[in-house]
mmCIF file of C-alpha atoms in Angstrom:
data_model
loop_
_atom_site.group_PDB
_atom_site.id
_atom_site.type_symbol
_atom_site.label_atom_id
_atom_site.label_comp_id
_atom_site.label_asym_id
_atom_site.label_seq_id
_atom_site.Cartn_x
_atom_site.Cartn_y
_atom_site.Cartn_z
ATOM 1 C CA MET A 80 -0.171 0.075 -0.369
ATOM 2 C CA ILE A 81 1.472 3.247 -1.078
ATOM 3 C CA HIS A 82 0.266 7.198 -0.074
ATOM 4 C CA LEU A 83 0.252 9.124 -3.244
ATOM 5 C CA PRO A 84 0.464 13.179 -2.298
ATOM 6 C CA ASP A 85 -0.062 14.370 -5.405
ATOM 7 C CA ASP A 86 2.004 17.314 -4.195
ATOM 8 C CA THR A 87 4.778 17.241 -7.358
ATOM 9 C CA PRO A 88 3.764 19.457 -10.866
ATOM 10 C CA ILE A 89 4.037 17.391 -13.870
ATOM 11 C CA TRP A 90 3.321 18.492 -17.319
ATOM 12 C CA THR A 91 3.962 15.768 -20.246
ATOM 13 C CA GLU A 92 2.147 15.260 -23.270
ATOM 14 C CA HIS A 93 -0.250 13.090 -22.253
ATOM 15 C CA TYR A 94 -0.265 13.397 -18.231
ATOM 16 C CA LYS A 95 -0.541 16.703 -16.006
ATOM 17 C CA ILE A 96 -0.654 17.377 -12.596
ATOM 18 C CA LEU A 97 -1.360 21.221 -10.865
ATOM 19 C CA THR A 98 -0.327 21.362 -7.032
ATOM 20 C CA ARG A 99 -2.341 23.609 -4.894
ATOM 21 C CA GLU A 100 0.752 26.090 -5.053
ATOM 22 C CA GLN A 101 -0.335 26.478 -8.671
ATOM 23 C CA LEU A 102 -3.982 26.549 -8.283
ATOM 24 C CA HIS A 103 -4.193 29.278 -5.548
ATOM 25 C CA ILE A 104 -7.469 27.844 -4.355
ATOM 26 C CA PRO A 105 -7.572 27.300 -0.591
ATOM 27 C CA ALA A 106 -8.779 23.544 0.016
ATOM 28 C CA LEU A 107 -7.893 22.328 -3.898
ATOM 29 C CA HIS A 108 -5.170 20.137 -2.830
ATOM 30 C CA MET A 109 -4.371 18.784 -7.037
ATOM 31 C CA MET A 110 -5.961 18.946 -10.470
ATOM 32 C CA GLY A 111 -4.889 16.580 -13.019
ATOM 33 C CA HIS A 112 -5.486 15.541 -16.558
ATOM 34 C CA ALA A 113 -4.769 12.307 -17.842
ATOM 35 C CA CYS A 114 -5.054 11.135 -21.668
ATOM 36 C CA PHE A 115 -3.731 7.675 -21.962
ATOM 37 C CA GLN A 116 -3.979 6.554 -26.136
ATOM 38 C CA GLU A 117 -3.036 3.170 -25.707
ATOM 39 C CA VAL A 118 -3.134 0.548 -22.691
ATOM 40 C CA GLY A 119 -0.654 1.053 -19.883
ATOM 41 C CA ASP A 120 0.536 -0.104 -16.290
ATOM 42 C CA LYS A 121 -2.163 -0.638 -13.710
ATOM 43 C CA LEU A 122 -2.513 1.448 -11.107
ATOM 44 C CA ASP A 123 -1.532 0.019 -7.881
ATOM 45 C CA ASP A 124 -3.776 0.027 -5.093
ATOM 46 C CA HIS A 125 -2.866 3.497 -3.038
ATOM 47 C CA PHE A 126 -4.280 6.157 -1.263
ATOM 48 C CA HIS A 127 -4.635 9.643 -0.648
ATOM 49 C CA SER A 128 -5.099 12.071 2.090
ATOM 50 C CA ASN A 129 -7.501 13.818 0.677
ATOM 51 C CA MET A 130 -11.343 13.632 -0.889
ATOM 52 C CA GLU A 131 -10.769 12.486 -4.234
ATOM 53 C CA PHE A 132 -12.863 13.055 -7.562
ATOM 54 C CA VAL A 133 -12.316 11.285 -11.047
ATOM 55 C CA VAL A 134 -14.419 12.698 -13.650
ATOM 56 C CA VAL A 135 -13.814 10.212 -17.093
ATOM 57 C CA LEU A 136 -14.357 12.297 -20.206
ATOM 58 C CA ASN A 137 -13.860 9.609 -22.591
ATOM 59 C CA GLY A 138 -13.048 5.552 -22.799
ATOM 60 C CA THR A 139 -13.639 3.222 -20.087
ATOM 61 C CA GLN A 140 -11.194 3.120 -16.689
ATOM 62 C CA GLN A 141 -11.875 0.132 -13.596
ATOM 63 C CA TYR A 142 -11.027 0.963 -10.017
ATOM 64 C CA VAL A 143 -11.265 -1.300 -7.313
ATOM 65 C CA VAL A 144 -11.862 -0.365 -3.776
ATOM 66 C CA ASP A 145 -11.344 -1.920 -0.744
ATOM 67 C CA GLY A 146 -12.719 -5.313 -2.852
ATOM 68 C CA GLU A 147 -15.412 -3.409 -4.922
ATOM 69 C CA ARG A 148 -14.790 -3.122 -8.401
ATOM 70 C CA TYR A 149 -16.350 -0.177 -10.677
ATOM 71 C CA MET A 150 -16.507 -0.125 -14.186
ATOM 72 C CA LEU A 151 -16.485 4.039 -15.359
ATOM 73 C CA TYR A 152 -17.200 5.438 -18.469
ATOM 74 C CA GLY A 153 -18.029 8.565 -20.154
ATOM 75 C CA ASN A 154 -19.177 11.629 -18.181
ATOM 76 C CA ASP A 155 -18.822 9.193 -14.942
ATOM 77 C CA ILE A 156 -18.008 10.835 -11.766
ATOM 78 C CA PHE A 157 -15.971 8.700 -9.046
ATOM 79 C CA MET A 158 -15.088 9.449 -5.559
ATOM 80 C CA THR A 159 -12.631 7.936 -2.937
ATOM 81 C CA TYR A 160 -12.997 9.281 0.595
ATOM 82 C CA PRO A 161 -9.620 10.211 2.104
ATOM 83 C CA TYR A 162 -7.146 7.071 3.289
ATOM 84 C CA GLU A 163 -9.471 5.169 1.133
ATOM 85 C CA HIS A 164 -7.630 2.148 -0.756
ATOM 86 C CA HIS A 165 -8.030 2.147 -4.485
ATOM 87 C CA GLY A 166 -6.343 0.994 -7.580
ATOM 88 C CA ASN A 167 -7.103 -0.582 -10.862
ATOM 89 C CA GLY A 168 -6.847 -4.400 -9.644
ATOM 90 C CA GLU A 169 -5.024 -6.180 -11.612
ATOM 91 C CA VAL A 170 -5.781 -5.232 -15.143
ATOM 92 C CA LEU A 171 -4.433 -2.602 -17.003
ATOM 93 C CA GLN A 172 -5.561 0.957 -17.046
ATOM 94 C CA ASP A 173 -7.675 1.574 -20.344
ATOM 95 C CA VAL A 174 -7.204 3.772 -23.259
ATOM 96 C CA CYS A 175 -9.264 6.556 -21.329
ATOM 97 C CA GLU A 176 -9.166 10.487 -21.010
ATOM 98 C CA PHE A 177 -9.943 11.635 -17.559
ATOM 99 C CA ILE A 178 -9.650 14.961 -15.058
ATOM 100 C CA TRP A 179 -9.001 13.933 -11.487
ATOM 101 C CA PHE A 180 -9.282 16.595 -8.681
ATOM 102 C CA GLN A 181 -8.354 16.538 -4.784
ATOM 103 C CA PHE A 182 -10.434 18.286 -1.712
ATOM 104 C CA ASP A 183 -8.279 18.969 1.677
ATOM 105 C CA LEU A 184 -11.532 18.523 4.185
ATOM 106 C CA SER A 185 -9.464 19.810 7.440
ATOM 107 C CA SER A 186 -11.150 23.185 7.805
ATOM 108 C CA SER A 187 -14.433 25.211 5.847
ATOM 109 C CA ARG A 188 -12.614 28.287 6.675
ATOM 110 C CA ASN A 189 -12.447 30.044 2.940
ATOM 111 C CA PHE A 190 -13.283 26.893 1.508
ATOM 112 C CA LEU A 191 -12.658 26.760 -1.697
ATOM 113 C CA GLY A 192 -11.513 30.935 -1.983
ATOM 114 C CA LEU A 193 -15.468 31.557 -0.644
ATOM 115 C CA LEU A 194 -16.833 33.499 2.188
ATOM 116 C CA PRO A 195 -19.466 32.247 4.637
ATOM 117 C CA PRO A 196 -22.141 30.893 3.670
ATOM 118 C CA HIS A 197 -20.742 30.006 0.710
ATOM 119 C CA SER A 198 -17.876 28.136 2.049
ATOM 120 C CA GLU A 199 -19.846 26.305 4.751
ATOM 121 C CA TYR A 200 -22.208 25.035 1.887
ATOM 122 C CA MET A 201 -19.777 23.719 -0.197
ATOM 123 C CA PHE A 202 -17.781 22.203 2.569
ATOM 124 C CA ARG A 203 -20.857 20.538 4.447
ATOM 125 C CA GLN A 204 -21.992 19.052 0.773
ATOM 126 C CA LEU A 205 -18.626 17.595 0.529
ATOM 127 C CA LEU A 206 -18.819 16.030 3.901
ATOM 128 C CA ASN A 207 -22.011 14.798 3.389
ATOM 129 C CA TYR A 208 -21.375 13.391 -0.263
ATOM 130 C CA ARG A 209 -22.451 9.765 -0.842
ATOM 131 C CA GLN A 210 -22.402 8.852 -4.196
ATOM 132 C CA ARG A 211 -19.422 6.610 -5.425
ATOM 133 C CA ILE A 212 -20.712 7.035 -8.730
ATOM 134 C CA LYS A 213 -22.947 9.473 -10.702
ATOM 135 C CA LYS A 214 -23.049 11.101 -14.211
ATOM 136 C CA ALA A 215 -21.607 14.344 -14.604
ATOM 137 C CA ASN A 216 -24.141 16.982 -16.476
ATOM 138 C CA LYS A 217 -23.131 16.708 -19.889
ATOM 139 C CA LYS A 218 -23.023 20.437 -20.784
ATOM 140 C CA ASP A 219 -20.934 21.182 -17.442
ATOM 141 C CA ILE A 220 -18.037 18.912 -18.891
ATOM 142 C CA PRO A 221 -16.707 21.979 -21.150
ATOM 143 C CA ALA A 222 -16.684 23.785 -18.136
ATOM 144 C CA LEU A 223 -13.920 20.960 -16.267
ATOM 145 C CA ILE A 224 -12.258 21.050 -19.486
ATOM 146 C CA LYS A 225 -11.798 24.682 -20.017
ATOM 147 C CA ALA A 226 -11.165 24.884 -16.207
ATOM 148 C CA PHE A 227 -8.059 22.890 -15.861
ATOM 149 C CA GLU A 228 -6.647 24.399 -19.604
ATOM 150 C CA LEU A 229 -6.785 27.912 -17.887
ATOM 151 C CA LEU A 230 -6.026 27.140 -14.521
ATOM 152 C CA GLY A 231 -2.566 26.012 -15.650
ATOM 153 C CA SER A 232 -1.894 29.371 -17.076
ATOM 154 C CA ARG A 233 0.586 32.131 -16.086
ATOM 155 C CA GLU A 234 -1.962 34.273 -16.730
ATOM 156 C CA ILE A 235 -3.792 35.664 -13.759
ATOM 157 C CA SER A 236 -6.519 36.473 -15.830
ATOM 158 C CA ARG A 237 -6.976 33.545 -17.189
ATOM 159 C CA GLN A 238 -6.792 31.600 -13.905
ATOM 160 C CA ILE A 239 -9.335 33.679 -12.663
ATOM 161 C CA LEU A 240 -11.186 32.616 -15.289
ATOM 162 C CA GLY A 241 -10.618 28.536 -14.868
ATOM 163 C CA TYR A 242 -11.366 29.302 -11.112
ATOM 164 C CA SER A 243 -15.012 30.305 -12.329
ATOM 165 C CA TYR A 244 -15.714 27.346 -14.542
ATOM 166 C CA PHE A 245 -14.015 24.855 -11.539
ATOM 167 C CA LEU A 246 -16.811 26.283 -9.530
ATOM 168 C CA GLN A 247 -19.698 26.104 -12.067
ATOM 169 C CA PHE A 248 -18.615 22.465 -12.376
ATOM 170 C CA VAL A 249 -18.817 21.666 -8.442
ATOM 171 C CA ALA A 250 -21.688 23.405 -7.657
ATOM 172 C CA GLY A 251 -23.697 22.032 -10.609
ATOM 173 C CA ASN A 252 -22.310 18.124 -10.219
ATOM 174 C CA ILE A 253 -20.982 17.692 -6.800
ATOM 175 C CA CYS A 254 -21.902 20.118 -4.208
ATOM 176 C CA THR A 255 -25.405 20.090 -5.406
ATOM 177 C CA SER A 256 -28.740 20.185 -2.836
ATOM 178 C CA ASP A 257 -29.173 16.448 -1.372
ATOM 179 C CA VAL A 258 -33.072 17.214 -1.563
ATOM 180 C CA GLU A 259 -32.881 18.273 -5.414
ATOM 181 C CA LEU A 260 -29.932 15.533 -5.531
ATOM 182 C CA THR A 261 -32.865 12.718 -5.068
ATOM 183 C CA LYS A 262 -35.528 13.763 -6.546
ATOM 184 C CA ASP A 263 -33.480 13.965 -10.005
ATOM 185 C CA VAL A 264 -31.575 10.588 -9.512
ATOM 186 C CA TYR A 265 -33.026 7.838 -6.792
ATOM 187 C CA SER A 266 -36.060 5.815 -7.811
ATOM 188 C CA GLN A 267 -38.817 6.325 -5.516
ATOM 189 C CA ASP A 268 -38.285 3.531 -3.234
ATOM 190 C CA ILE A 269 -34.778 4.208 -2.549
ATOM 191 C CA GLN A 270 -35.676 7.515 -1.480
ATOM 192 C CA GLU A 271 -38.310 6.266 1.136
ATOM 193 C CA SER A 272 -35.190 3.511 2.326
ATOM 194 C CA LEU A 273 -32.598 6.513 2.818
ATOM 195 C CA SER A 274 -35.670 8.618 5.193
ATOM 196 C CA TYR A 275 -36.104 5.393 7.008
ATOM 197 C CA ILE A 276 -32.285 4.793 7.735
ATOM 198 C CA HIS A 277 -31.637 8.803 8.499
ATOM 199 C CA ALA A 278 -34.892 8.525 11.077
ATOM 200 C CA HIS A 279 -33.412 4.932 12.419
ATOM 201 C CA LEU A 280 -29.442 5.707 12.247
ATOM 202 C CA LEU A 281 -29.554 5.591 16.255
ATOM 203 C CA GLU A 282 -31.027 2.148 16.535
ATOM 204 C CA ASP A 283 -29.976 -1.434 15.342
ATOM 205 C CA LEU A 284 -30.710 -1.450 11.312
ATOM 206 C CA SER A 285 -31.006 -4.389 9.704
ATOM 207 C CA ILE A 286 -31.303 -4.650 5.764
ATOM 208 C CA GLY A 287 -34.252 -6.920 6.144
ATOM 209 C CA ALA A 288 -35.978 -4.246 7.904
ATOM 210 C CA ILE A 289 -34.500 -1.246 5.717
ATOM 211 C CA ALA A 290 -35.743 -3.073 2.404
ATOM 212 C CA ALA A 291 -39.406 -3.785 4.263
ATOM 213 C CA SER A 292 -39.504 0.047 4.201
ATOM 214 C CA CYS A 293 -39.261 0.642 0.513
ATOM 215 C CA GLY A 294 -41.150 -2.544 -0.143
ATOM 216 C CA LEU A 295 -38.469 -4.430 -1.419
ATOM 217 C CA SER A 296 -37.114 -7.846 -0.653
ATOM 218 C CA PRO A 297 -33.633 -7.743 0.696
ATOM 219 C CA SER A 298 -31.802 -9.057 -2.446
ATOM 220 C CA HIS A 299 -33.384 -6.961 -4.522
ATOM 221 C CA PHE A 300 -33.061 -3.865 -1.947
ATOM 222 C CA LYS A 301 -29.188 -3.935 -1.997
ATOM 223 C CA ALA A 302 -28.671 -4.360 -5.693
ATOM 224 C CA LYS A 303 -30.655 -1.338 -6.196
ATOM 225 C CA PHE A 304 -29.332 0.696 -3.671
ATOM 226 C CA LYS A 305 -25.938 -0.282 -4.726
ATOM 227 C CA GLU A 306 -26.523 0.755 -8.383
ATOM 228 C CA GLN A 307 -28.468 4.346 -7.745
ATOM 229 C CA LEU A 308 -25.781 5.274 -5.123
ATOM 230 C CA GLY A 309 -22.589 4.079 -5.778
ATOM 231 C CA ILE A 310 -22.435 1.715 -2.438
ATOM 232 C CA THR A 311 -23.522 -0.980 -0.114
ATOM 233 C CA PRO A 312 -26.157 -0.321 2.394
ATOM 234 C CA HIS A 313 -23.885 -1.003 4.948
ATOM 235 C CA SER A 314 -20.850 1.107 3.670
ATOM 236 C CA TYR A 315 -23.543 4.042 3.657
ATOM 237 C CA ILE A 316 -25.058 3.392 6.950
ATOM 238 C CA LEU A 317 -21.318 3.292 8.629
ATOM 239 C CA ALA A 318 -20.553 6.674 7.109
ATOM 240 C CA LEU A 319 -23.259 8.075 7.993
ATOM 241 C CA LYS A 320 -22.412 7.228 11.760
ATOM 242 C CA ILE A 321 -18.997 8.393 11.028
ATOM 243 C CA ASP A 322 -20.277 11.707 10.258
ATOM 244 C CA SER A 323 -22.421 11.835 13.528
ATOM 245 C CA ALA A 324 -19.917 10.532 15.355
ATOM 246 C CA LYS A 325 -17.645 13.420 14.613
ATOM 247 C CA ILE A 326 -20.290 15.908 15.784
ATOM 248 C CA TYR A 327 -20.535 14.029 19.041
ATOM 249 C CA LEU A 328 -16.867 14.195 19.170
ATOM 250 C CA LYS A 329 -16.506 17.983 18.743
ATOM 251 C CA SER A 330 -19.764 19.225 20.391
ATOM 252 C CA THR A 331 -20.173 17.040 23.388
ATOM 253 C CA ARG A 332 -18.189 15.632 26.334
ATOM 254 C CA LYS A 333 -19.374 12.520 25.427
ATOM 255 C CA SER A 334 -17.120 9.413 26.544
ATOM 256 C CA ILE A 335 -15.611 7.457 23.038
ATOM 257 C CA THR A 336 -17.031 4.173 24.441
ATOM 258 C CA GLU A 337 -20.260 6.569 25.090
ATOM 259 C CA VAL A 338 -20.560 7.882 20.901
ATOM 260 C CA ALA A 339 -19.966 4.154 20.316
ATOM 261 C CA TYR A 340 -23.014 2.576 22.138
ATOM 262 C CA LEU A 341 -25.025 5.746 21.386
ATOM 263 C CA LEU A 342 -24.068 5.017 17.484
ATOM 264 C CA ASN A 343 -25.371 1.119 18.473
ATOM 265 C CA PHE A 344 -21.125 -0.145 17.604
ATOM 266 C CA SER A 345 -20.639 -3.134 19.478
ATOM 267 C CA SER A 346 -17.671 -2.140 21.481
ATOM 268 C CA SER A 347 -15.539 1.067 21.626
ATOM 269 C CA ASN A 348 -12.825 -0.864 19.809
ATOM 270 C CA HIS A 349 -14.927 -2.077 16.926
ATOM 271 C CA PHE A 350 -15.696 2.146 16.684
ATOM 272 C CA ALA A 351 -12.707 3.340 16.804
ATOM 273 C CA SER A 352 -11.316 0.474 14.302
ATOM 274 C CA VAL A 353 -14.331 1.791 11.716
ATOM 275 C CA PHE A 354 -13.283 5.010 12.562
ATOM 276 C CA LYS A 355 -10.252 5.124 11.512
ATOM 277 C CA LYS A 356 -11.205 3.150 8.211
ATOM 278 C CA TYR A 357 -13.006 6.245 7.210
ATOM 279 C CA THR A 358 -10.872 9.264 8.092
ATOM 280 C CA GLY A 359 -7.710 8.011 8.662
ATOM 281 C CA TYR A 360 -7.318 9.055 12.541
ATOM 282 C CA THR A 361 -8.428 7.506 16.220
ATOM 283 C CA PRO A 362 -11.287 9.105 17.886
ATOM 284 C CA THR A 363 -9.279 10.347 20.276
ATOM 285 C CA TYR A 364 -6.918 11.959 17.781
ATOM 286 C CA PHE A 365 -9.931 13.293 16.035
ATOM 287 C CA ARG A 366 -10.892 15.184 19.057
ATOM 288 C CA ASN A 367 -7.981 16.155 20.385
ATOM 289 C CA HIS A 368 -5.980 17.132 17.093
ATOM 290 C CA ARG A 369 -6.177 19.270 13.844
ATOM 291 C CA PHE A 370 -9.598 18.524 12.968
ATOM 292 C CA SER A 371 -11.386 20.405 16.075
ATOM 293 C CA ASN A 372 -11.994 22.927 13.647
ATOM 294 C CA ILE A 373 -14.150 21.296 11.227
ATOM 295 C CA TYR A 374 -17.576 21.948 12.415
#
């Protein structure tokens, strides 16, 4: 397992990386563009310390995340959480073109160069983002391509224009309203299951109960949920619980054991293990160190 920080500028014909020092956009850690015109070496299993999005422009690309395999096509947006292991598995990288970028979620202050309330809105939308794969709006793809082209310029006026194109893409495709996104993307039964999950998050949620709440069999529910959200119901529930745990750890004096049992983890050790998997840090470190200013 290797950590790829993506903090080294690269500018070749088929592979380009702009670092945060070049981008001058707070919380945008990096942005890259790849255009593979022939099958290349496989992408080794790795992780980043930031939230990463890959937008496929042309061709196909395959990723494996913690054993789960995902096939991407044109206009797909693919997301991985900080410290989440991913790579191509055992296959070579396909002929494809994509743009990818990473967000540093360590603070909402001046997020993406915005002021409150816009900075807090964009930050929280990213914290609550749950879709492993979704389709980008086709009309916004040219804006993303233009954003990368202009942000790589040495002219400040062109960089500013690139920044506006980038915000257009992110606001329209990633940091969208949860309510509007649900109405547009999820079927009625999956919407009902999401409502049930959120209403009973502090209870011992079972797949059978969630499936029954939306009128599906457990197997049909799991398949349909994964198809529409890009992750399993179990992973979605755990991610929600970890988000809630962050709030409890920051905003209350509850002990870590109390937070674990409040969120229905079987033990404080299990809670700590899951928390570290999703955040890269132990609950104690999260409470006492750099993440104290997230909420």
